[in-house]
Tab-separated table of C-alpha atoms in Angstrom:
chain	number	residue	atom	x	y	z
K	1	UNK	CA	-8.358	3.338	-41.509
K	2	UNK	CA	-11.628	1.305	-41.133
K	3	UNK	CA	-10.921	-1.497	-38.788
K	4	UNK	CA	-13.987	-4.009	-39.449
K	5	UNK	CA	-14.226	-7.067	-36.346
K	6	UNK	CA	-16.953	-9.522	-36.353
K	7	UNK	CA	-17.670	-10.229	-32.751
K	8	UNK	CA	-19.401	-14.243	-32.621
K	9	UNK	CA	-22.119	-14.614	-29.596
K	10	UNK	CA	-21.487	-17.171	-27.382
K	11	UNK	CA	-23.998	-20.204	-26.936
K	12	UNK	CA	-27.399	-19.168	-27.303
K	13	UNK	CA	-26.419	-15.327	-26.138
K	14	UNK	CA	-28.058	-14.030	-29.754
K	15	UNK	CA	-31.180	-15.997	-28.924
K	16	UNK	CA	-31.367	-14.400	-25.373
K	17	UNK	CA	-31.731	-10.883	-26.665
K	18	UNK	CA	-34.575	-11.689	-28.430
K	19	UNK	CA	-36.179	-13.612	-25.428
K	20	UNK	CA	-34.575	-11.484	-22.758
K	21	UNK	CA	-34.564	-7.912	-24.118
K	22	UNK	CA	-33.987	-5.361	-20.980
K	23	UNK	CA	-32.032	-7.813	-19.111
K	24	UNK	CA	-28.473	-5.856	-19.189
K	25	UNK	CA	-30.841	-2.716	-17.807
K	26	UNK	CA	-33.502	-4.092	-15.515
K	27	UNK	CA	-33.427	-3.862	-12.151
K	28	UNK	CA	-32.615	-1.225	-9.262
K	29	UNK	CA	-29.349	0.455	-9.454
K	30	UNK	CA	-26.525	-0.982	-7.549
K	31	UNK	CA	-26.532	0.482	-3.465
K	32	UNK	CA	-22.825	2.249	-5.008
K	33	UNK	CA	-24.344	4.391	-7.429
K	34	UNK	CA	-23.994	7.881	-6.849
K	35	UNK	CA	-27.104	10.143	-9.267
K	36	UNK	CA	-27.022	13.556	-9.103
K	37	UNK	CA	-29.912	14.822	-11.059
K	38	UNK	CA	-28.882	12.645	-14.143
K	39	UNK	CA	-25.588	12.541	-13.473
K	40	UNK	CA	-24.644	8.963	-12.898
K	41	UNK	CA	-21.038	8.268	-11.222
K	42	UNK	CA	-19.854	4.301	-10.675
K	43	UNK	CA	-17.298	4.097	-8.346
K	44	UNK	CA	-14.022	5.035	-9.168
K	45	UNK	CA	-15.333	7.320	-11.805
K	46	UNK	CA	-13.382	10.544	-11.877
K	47	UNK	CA	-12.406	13.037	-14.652
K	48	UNK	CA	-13.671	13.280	-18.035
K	49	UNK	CA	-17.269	12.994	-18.657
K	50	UNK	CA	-19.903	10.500	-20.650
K	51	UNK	CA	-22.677	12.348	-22.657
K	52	UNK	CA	-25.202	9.273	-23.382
K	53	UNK	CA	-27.605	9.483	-25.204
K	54	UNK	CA	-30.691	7.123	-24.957
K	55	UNK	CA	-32.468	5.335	-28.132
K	56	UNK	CA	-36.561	5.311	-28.459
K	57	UNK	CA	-37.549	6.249	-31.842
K	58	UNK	CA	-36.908	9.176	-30.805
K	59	UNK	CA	-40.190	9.078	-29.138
K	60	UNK	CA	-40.252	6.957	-25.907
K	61	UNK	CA	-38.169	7.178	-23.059
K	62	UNK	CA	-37.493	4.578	-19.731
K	63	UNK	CA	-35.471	7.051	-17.351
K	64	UNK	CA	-34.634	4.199	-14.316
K	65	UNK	CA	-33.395	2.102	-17.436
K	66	UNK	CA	-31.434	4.653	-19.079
K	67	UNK	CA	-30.097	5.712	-15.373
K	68	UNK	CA	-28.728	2.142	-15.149
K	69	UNK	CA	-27.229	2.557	-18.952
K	70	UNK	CA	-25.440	5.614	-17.867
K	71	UNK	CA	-24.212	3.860	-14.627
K	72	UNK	CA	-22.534	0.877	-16.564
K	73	UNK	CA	-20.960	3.285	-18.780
K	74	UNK	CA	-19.920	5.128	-16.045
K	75	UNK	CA	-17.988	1.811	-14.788
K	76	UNK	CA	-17.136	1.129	-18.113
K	77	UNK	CA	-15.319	4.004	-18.912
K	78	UNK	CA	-14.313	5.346	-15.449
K	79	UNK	CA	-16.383	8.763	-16.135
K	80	UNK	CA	-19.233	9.823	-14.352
K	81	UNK	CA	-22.455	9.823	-17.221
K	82	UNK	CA	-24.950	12.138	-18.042
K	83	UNK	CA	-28.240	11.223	-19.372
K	84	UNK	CA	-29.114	13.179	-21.896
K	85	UNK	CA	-33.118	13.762	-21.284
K	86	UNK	CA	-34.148	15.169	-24.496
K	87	UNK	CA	-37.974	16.518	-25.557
K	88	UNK	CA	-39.399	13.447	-27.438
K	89	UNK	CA	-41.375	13.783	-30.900
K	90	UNK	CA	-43.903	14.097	-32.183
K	91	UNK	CA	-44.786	16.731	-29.186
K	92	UNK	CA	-41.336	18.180	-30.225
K	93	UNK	CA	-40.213	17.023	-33.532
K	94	UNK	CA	-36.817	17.696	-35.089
K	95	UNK	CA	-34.299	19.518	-34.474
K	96	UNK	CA	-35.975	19.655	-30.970
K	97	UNK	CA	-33.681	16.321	-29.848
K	98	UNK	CA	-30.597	17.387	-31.243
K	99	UNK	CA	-31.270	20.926	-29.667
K	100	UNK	CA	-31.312	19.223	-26.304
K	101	UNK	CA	-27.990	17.292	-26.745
K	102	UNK	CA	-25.883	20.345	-27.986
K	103	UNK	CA	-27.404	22.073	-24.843
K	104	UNK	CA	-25.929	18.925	-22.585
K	105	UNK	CA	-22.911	19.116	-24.660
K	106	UNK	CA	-22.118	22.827	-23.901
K	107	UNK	CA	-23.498	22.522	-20.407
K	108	UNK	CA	-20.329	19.439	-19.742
K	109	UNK	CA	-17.866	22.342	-21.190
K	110	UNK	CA	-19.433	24.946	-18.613
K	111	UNK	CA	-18.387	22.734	-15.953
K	112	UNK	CA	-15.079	22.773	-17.004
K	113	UNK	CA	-14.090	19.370	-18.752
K	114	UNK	CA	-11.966	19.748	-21.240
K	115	UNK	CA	-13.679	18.670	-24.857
K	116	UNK	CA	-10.669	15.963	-25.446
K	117	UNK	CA	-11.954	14.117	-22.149
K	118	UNK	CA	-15.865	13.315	-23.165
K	119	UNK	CA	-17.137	10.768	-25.134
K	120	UNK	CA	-20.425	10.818	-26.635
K	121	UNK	CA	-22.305	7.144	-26.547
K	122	UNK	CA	-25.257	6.553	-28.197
K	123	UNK	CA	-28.056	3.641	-28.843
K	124	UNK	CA	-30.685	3.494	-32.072
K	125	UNK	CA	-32.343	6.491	-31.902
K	126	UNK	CA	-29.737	8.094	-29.589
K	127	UNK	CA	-26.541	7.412	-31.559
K	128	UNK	CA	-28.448	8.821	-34.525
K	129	UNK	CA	-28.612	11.958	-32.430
K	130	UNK	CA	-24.925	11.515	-31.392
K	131	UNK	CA	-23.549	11.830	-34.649
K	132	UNK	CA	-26.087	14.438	-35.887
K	133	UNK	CA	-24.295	16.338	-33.055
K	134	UNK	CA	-21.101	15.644	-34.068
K	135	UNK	CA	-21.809	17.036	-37.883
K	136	UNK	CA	-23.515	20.133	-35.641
K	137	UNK	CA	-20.571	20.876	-33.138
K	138	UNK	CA	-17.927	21.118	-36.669
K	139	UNK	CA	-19.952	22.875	-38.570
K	140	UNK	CA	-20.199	25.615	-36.253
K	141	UNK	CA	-16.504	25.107	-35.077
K	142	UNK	CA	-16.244	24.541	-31.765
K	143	UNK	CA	-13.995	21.759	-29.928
K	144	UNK	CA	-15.118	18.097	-30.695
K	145	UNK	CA	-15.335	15.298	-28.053
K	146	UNK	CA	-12.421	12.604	-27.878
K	147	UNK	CA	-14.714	10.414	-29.189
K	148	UNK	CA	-17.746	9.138	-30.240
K	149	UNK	CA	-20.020	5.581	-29.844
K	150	UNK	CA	-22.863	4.946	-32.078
K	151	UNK	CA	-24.883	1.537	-31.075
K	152	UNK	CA	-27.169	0.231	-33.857
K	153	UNK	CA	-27.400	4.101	-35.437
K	154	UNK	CA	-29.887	5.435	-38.078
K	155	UNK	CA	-28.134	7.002	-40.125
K	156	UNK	CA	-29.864	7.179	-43.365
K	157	UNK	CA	-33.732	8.196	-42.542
K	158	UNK	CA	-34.413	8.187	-46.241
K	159	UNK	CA	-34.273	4.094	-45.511
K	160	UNK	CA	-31.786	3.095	-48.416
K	161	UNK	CA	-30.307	0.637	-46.833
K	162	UNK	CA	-29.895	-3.044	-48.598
K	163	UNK	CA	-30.624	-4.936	-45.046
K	164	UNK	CA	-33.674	-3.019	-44.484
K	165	UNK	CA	-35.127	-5.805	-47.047
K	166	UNK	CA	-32.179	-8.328	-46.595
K	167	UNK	CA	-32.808	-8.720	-42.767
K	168	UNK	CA	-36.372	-8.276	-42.915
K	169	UNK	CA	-37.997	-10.691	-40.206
K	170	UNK	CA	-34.641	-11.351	-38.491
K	171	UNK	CA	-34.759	-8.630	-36.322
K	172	UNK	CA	-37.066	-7.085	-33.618
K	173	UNK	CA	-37.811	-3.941	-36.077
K	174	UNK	CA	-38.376	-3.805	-39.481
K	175	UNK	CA	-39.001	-1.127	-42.841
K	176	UNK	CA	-42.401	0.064	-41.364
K	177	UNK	CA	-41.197	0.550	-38.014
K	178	UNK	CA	-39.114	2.745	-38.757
K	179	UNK	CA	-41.072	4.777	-41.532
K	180	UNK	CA	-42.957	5.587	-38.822
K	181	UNK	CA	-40.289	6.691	-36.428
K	182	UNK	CA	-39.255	8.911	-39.408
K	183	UNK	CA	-41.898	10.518	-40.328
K	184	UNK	CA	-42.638	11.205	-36.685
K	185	UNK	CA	-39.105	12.319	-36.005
K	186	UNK	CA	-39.418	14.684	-38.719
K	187	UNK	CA	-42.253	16.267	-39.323
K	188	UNK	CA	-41.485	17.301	-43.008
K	189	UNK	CA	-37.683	17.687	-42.589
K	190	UNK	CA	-35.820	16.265	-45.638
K	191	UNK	CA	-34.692	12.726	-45.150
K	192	UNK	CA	-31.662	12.767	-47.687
K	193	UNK	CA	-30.199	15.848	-45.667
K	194	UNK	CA	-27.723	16.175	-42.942
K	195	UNK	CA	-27.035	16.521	-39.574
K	196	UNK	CA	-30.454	14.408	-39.187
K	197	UNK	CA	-29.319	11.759	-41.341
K	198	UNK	CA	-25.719	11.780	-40.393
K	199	UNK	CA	-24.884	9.374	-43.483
K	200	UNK	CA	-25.194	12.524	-46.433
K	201	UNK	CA	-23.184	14.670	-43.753
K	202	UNK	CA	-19.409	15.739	-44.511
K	203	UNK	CA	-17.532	13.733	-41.930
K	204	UNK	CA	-14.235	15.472	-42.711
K	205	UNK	CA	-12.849	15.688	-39.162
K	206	UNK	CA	-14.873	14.044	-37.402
K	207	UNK	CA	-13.145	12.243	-34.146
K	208	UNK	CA	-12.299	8.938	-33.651
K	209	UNK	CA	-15.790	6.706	-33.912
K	210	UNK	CA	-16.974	2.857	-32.682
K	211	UNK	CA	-19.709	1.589	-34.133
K	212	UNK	CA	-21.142	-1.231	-33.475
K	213	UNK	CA	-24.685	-3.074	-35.098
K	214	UNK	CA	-25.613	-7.132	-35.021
K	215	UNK	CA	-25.688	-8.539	-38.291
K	216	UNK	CA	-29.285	-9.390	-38.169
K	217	UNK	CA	-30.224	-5.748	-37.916
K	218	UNK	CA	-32.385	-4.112	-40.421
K	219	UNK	CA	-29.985	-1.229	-39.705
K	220	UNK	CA	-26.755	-3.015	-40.313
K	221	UNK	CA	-26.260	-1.189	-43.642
K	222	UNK	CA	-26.495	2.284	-41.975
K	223	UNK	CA	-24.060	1.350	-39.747
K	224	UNK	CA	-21.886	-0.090	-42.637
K	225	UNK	CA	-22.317	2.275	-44.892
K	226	UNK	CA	-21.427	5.704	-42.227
K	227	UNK	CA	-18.639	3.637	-40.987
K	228	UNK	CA	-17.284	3.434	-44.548
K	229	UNK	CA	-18.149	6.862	-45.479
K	230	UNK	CA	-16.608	8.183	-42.127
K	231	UNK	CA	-13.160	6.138	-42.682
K	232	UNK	CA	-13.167	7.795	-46.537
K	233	UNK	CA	-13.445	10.954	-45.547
K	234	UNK	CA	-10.448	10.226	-42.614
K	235	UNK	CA	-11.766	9.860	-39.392
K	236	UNK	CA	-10.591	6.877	-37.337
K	237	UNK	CA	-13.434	4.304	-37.311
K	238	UNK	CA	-13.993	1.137	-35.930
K	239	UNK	CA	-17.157	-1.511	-36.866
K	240	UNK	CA	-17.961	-4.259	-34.932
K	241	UNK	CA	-20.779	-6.232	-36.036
K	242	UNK	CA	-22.264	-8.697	-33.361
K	243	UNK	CA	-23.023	-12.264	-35.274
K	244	UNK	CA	-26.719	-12.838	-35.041
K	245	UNK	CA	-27.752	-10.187	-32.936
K	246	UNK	CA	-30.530	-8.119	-34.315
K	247	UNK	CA	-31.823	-4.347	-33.127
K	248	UNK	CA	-31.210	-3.934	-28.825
K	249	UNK	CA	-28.588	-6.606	-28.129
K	250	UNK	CA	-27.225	-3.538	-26.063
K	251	UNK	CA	-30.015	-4.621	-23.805
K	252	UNK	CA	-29.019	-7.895	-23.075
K	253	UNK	CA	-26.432	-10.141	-21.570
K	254	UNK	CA	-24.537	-9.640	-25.017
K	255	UNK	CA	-24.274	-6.221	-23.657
K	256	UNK	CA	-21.587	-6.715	-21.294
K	257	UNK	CA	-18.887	-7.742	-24.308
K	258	UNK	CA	-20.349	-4.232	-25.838
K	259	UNK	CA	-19.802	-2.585	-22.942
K	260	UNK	CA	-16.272	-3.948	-22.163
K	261	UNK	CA	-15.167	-3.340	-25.491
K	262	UNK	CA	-15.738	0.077	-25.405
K	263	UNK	CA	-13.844	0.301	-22.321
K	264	UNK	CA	-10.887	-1.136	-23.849
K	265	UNK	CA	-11.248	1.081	-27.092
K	266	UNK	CA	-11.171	4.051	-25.148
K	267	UNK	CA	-8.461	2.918	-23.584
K	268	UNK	CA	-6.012	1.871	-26.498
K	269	UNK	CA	-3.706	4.573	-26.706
K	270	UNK	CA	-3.692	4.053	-30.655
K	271	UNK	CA	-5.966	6.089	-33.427
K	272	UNK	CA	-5.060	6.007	-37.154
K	273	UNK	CA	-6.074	9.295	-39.027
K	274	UNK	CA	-6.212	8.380	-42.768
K	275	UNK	CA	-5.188	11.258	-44.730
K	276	UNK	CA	-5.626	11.861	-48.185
K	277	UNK	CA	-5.671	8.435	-49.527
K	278	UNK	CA	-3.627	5.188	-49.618
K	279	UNK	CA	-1.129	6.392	-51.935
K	280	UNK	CA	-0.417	10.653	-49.705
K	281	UNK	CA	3.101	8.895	-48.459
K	282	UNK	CA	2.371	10.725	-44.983
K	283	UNK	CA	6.411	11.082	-44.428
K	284	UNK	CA	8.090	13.766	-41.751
K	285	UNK	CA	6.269	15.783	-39.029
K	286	UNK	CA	6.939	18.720	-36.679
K	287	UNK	CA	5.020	20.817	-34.651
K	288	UNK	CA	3.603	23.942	-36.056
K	289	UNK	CA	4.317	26.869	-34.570
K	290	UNK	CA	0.024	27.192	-34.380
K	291	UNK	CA	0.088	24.136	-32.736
K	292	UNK	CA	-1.109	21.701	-34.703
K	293	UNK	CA	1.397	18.549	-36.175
K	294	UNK	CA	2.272	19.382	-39.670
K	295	UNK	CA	3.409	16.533	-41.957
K	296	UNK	CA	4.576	16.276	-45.814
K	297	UNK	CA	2.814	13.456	-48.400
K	298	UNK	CA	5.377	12.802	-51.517
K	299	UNK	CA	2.950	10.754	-52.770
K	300	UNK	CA	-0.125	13.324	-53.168
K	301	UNK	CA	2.684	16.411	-53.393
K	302	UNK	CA	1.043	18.174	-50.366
K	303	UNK	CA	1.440	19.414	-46.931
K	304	UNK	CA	-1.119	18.345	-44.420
K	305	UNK	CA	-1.682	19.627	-40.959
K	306	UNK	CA	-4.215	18.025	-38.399
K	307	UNK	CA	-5.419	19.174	-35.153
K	308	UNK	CA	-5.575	17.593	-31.592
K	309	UNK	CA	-8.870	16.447	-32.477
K	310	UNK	CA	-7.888	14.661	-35.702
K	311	UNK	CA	-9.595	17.855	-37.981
K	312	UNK	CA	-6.932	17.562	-41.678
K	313	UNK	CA	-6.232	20.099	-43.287
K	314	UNK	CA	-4.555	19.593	-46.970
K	315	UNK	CA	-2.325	21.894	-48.834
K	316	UNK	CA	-1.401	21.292	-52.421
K	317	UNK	CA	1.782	22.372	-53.118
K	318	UNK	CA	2.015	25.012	-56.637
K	319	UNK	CA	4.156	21.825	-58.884
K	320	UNK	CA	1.946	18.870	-58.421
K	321	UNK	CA	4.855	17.057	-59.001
K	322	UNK	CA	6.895	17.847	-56.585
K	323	UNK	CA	7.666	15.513	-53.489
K	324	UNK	CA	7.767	17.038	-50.292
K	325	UNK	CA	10.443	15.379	-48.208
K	326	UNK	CA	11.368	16.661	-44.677
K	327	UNK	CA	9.983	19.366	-42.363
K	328	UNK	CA	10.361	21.765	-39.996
K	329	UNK	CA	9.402	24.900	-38.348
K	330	UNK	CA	11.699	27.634	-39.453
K	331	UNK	CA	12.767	30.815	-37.201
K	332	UNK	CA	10.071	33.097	-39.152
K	333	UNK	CA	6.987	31.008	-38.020
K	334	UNK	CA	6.657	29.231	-41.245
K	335	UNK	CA	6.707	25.833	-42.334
K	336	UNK	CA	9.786	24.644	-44.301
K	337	UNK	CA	10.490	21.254	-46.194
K	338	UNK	CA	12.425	20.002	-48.869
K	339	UNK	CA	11.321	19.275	-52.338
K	340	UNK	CA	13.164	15.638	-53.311
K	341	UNK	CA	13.337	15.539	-56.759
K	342	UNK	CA	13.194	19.091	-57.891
K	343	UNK	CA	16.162	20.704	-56.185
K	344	UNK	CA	14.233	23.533	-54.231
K	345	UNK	CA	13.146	24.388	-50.499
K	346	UNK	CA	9.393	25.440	-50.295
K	347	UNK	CA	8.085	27.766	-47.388
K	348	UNK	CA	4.359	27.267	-46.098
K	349	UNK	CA	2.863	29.727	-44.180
K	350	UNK	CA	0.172	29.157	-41.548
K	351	UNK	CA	-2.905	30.446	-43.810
K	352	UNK	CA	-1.585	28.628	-46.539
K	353	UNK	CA	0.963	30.294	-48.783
K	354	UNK	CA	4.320	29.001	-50.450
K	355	UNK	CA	6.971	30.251	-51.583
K	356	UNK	CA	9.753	27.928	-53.234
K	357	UNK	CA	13.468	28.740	-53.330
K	358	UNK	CA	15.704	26.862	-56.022
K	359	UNK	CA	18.926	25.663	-54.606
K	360	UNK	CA	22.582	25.768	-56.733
K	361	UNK	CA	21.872	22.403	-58.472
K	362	UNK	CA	18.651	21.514	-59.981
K	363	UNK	CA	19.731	17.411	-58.570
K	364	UNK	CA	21.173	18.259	-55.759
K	365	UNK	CA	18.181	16.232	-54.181
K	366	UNK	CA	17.800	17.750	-50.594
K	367	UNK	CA	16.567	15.493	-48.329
K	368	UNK	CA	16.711	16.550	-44.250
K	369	UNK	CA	16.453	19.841	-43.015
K	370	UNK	CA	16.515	22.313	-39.639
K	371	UNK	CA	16.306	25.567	-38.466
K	372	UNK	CA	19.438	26.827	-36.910
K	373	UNK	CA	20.419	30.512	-35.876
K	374	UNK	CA	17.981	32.349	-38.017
K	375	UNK	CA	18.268	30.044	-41.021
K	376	UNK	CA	16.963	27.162	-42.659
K	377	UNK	CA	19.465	24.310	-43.390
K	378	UNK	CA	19.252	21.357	-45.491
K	379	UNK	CA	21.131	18.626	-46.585
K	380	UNK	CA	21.821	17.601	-50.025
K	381	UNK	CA	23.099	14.770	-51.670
K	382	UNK	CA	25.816	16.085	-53.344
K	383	UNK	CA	27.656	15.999	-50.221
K	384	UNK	CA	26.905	19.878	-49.463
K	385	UNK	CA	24.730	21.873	-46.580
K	386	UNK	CA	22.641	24.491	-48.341
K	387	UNK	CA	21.583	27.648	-45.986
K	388	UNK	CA	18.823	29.532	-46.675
K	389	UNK	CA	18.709	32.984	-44.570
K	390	UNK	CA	15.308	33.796	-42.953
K	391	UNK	CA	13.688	37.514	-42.353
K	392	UNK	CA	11.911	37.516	-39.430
């Protein structure tokens, strides 16, 4: 589910990031900050791990600013941060960039954090190459981050977007500005294609995302439009638009509500994982006996299964008109639910096969069932228990 919030600047903040750009990042870094190469840890940073990745145009870099990014991320989120310092174009156009992040990415696994504990955060140019990396990492299958935050993203270097035009002269960027930083970015690759334009990517599993753009941003449509795309194609995704604020309000004093609202995101214990669509009827669930949470939809007739990292997985069952009602994991390592409506038990295997088994009365309407001593029982509303005896 898309949750859209508009977040209002407070009296004259929106005019201070255009008159005080760099403000949230100037400066030395605090006397508490601990850097190790560019590992930045605030204290009382501990487990997990930040992967941030700077913005730029994909071309310029500030490493004492970004350093102080990473440490108020760090504090933010209670992680220690590492700046991603990736080869700029045009010396090293695309995929060079995105190269360097997956490299960052794996080298945070070889240290041993577990993939559920980092969150990618990202700013313009950088949270372009955060979600490029996110199409990357699932479509070669590895483990996914626990999340994902994409600050003012490009997302759609073919420059589609309505507020390129709409915006135009509001913000600190506009349409030519960042023709440039496409064409420099790159060098000949196709602009309609993903992961380097993460908006024509499949987001199908994707984990959960913030996004967050001013509305005075030439760029507020690509962040619109992915987060829409993203929360159609399931993933749990959040938009905040920033009233007034145009391109780099991260930068600023408006910075700090970014900041602690990310903090509090990643600390809301809550993600919605839209399945199929409004009308699935996502009903019982039980563990798998794979691991994964396996669930029935009566509305869409299927039986879904999603990961730890919120990756769905949809099985249509054989009668599109059947309703799946409850589930459970039978003795033989199968899936088992009953079929309200059409007076049968179906079996689902792990890799996707069924098998249905009629019961005695075609409206006997089962409705809950459970494995018990090397059968499957269910419970039907003719007042009966119907056994069904399982091979091994």
């Amino acid at each position: 589910m898309l949750t859209l919030t508009a977040v209002p600047a407070g009296p004259g903040q929106a005019q201070a990031v255009r008159d005080r750009i760099g403000a949230l990042v100037s400066g030395p870094l605090p006397a508490d900050a601990e850097v190790r190469g560019d590992w930045v840890r605030a204290p009382g940073a501990r487990s997990g791990a930040v992967i941030y990745v700077h913005g730029g145009g994909f071309t310029d870099t500030w490493p004492e600013a970004e350093r102080m990014m990473a440490y108020r991320l760090s504090r933010t989120t209670g992680r220690p941060a590492l700046r991603v310092a990736y080869r700029p174009a045009p010396a090293h156009p695309y995929p060079a960039a995105l190269d360097d992040v997956l490299a960052a990415w794996r080298s945070v696994l070889d240290t041993g954090v577990p993939a559920s504990e980092v969150v990618f955060v990202g700013e313009s140019a950088g949270a372009t190459l955060v979600l490029s990396a996110l199409l990357e990492i699932k479509r070669t299958g590895g483990p996914l981050p626990g999340a994902a935050v994409a600050v003012s993203p490009v997302t759609d270097l073919a420059l589609t977007g309505a507020s390129l035009t709409t915006n135009d002269g509001k913000d600190l960027i506009d349409r030519a500005a960042l023709a440039a930083v496409s064409d420099r970015y790159l060098a000949g690759a196709g602009p309609r294609h993903a992961p380097q334009s993460p908006l024509y990517g499949d987001l199908r599993g994707l984990p959960p995302l913030l996004v967050a753009v001013g509305t005075d941003e030439v760029l507020l449509d690509d962040a619109r439009r992915f987060a829409e795309a993203a929360d159609a194609a399931g993933v749990s995704v959040r938009l905040d638009t920033y009233e007034d604020a145009p391109h780099s309000f991260h930068l600023s004093d408006l910075g700090e509500v970014l900041l602690d609202r990310i903090g509090r995101w990643l600390a809301d214990p809550v993600r919605d994982h839209t399945v199929s669509g409004p009308d699935a009827g996502p009903y019982a669930l039980a563990e798998g006996p794979d691991g994964a949470l396996w669930f029935t939809e009566i509305g869409a007739g299927q039986i879904g299964r999603i990961t730890v990292d919120g990756t769905v997985t949809e099985y249509p069952l054989p009668d599109r008109q059947a309703r799946p009602h409850a589930l459970t994991t039978g003795p033989d390592g199968a899936l088992w639910f009953t079929e309200w409506g059409s007076g049968r038990v179906g079996r689902l295997t792990t890799d996707g096969r069924f098998t249905g088994y009629d019961l005695p009365r075609p409206d006997c309407e089962p409705h809950g069932i459970a494995a018990y001593r090397g059968a499957v029982w269910c419970a039907l509303e003719t007042g009966s228990l119907a056994a069904v005896e399982v091979s091994r």
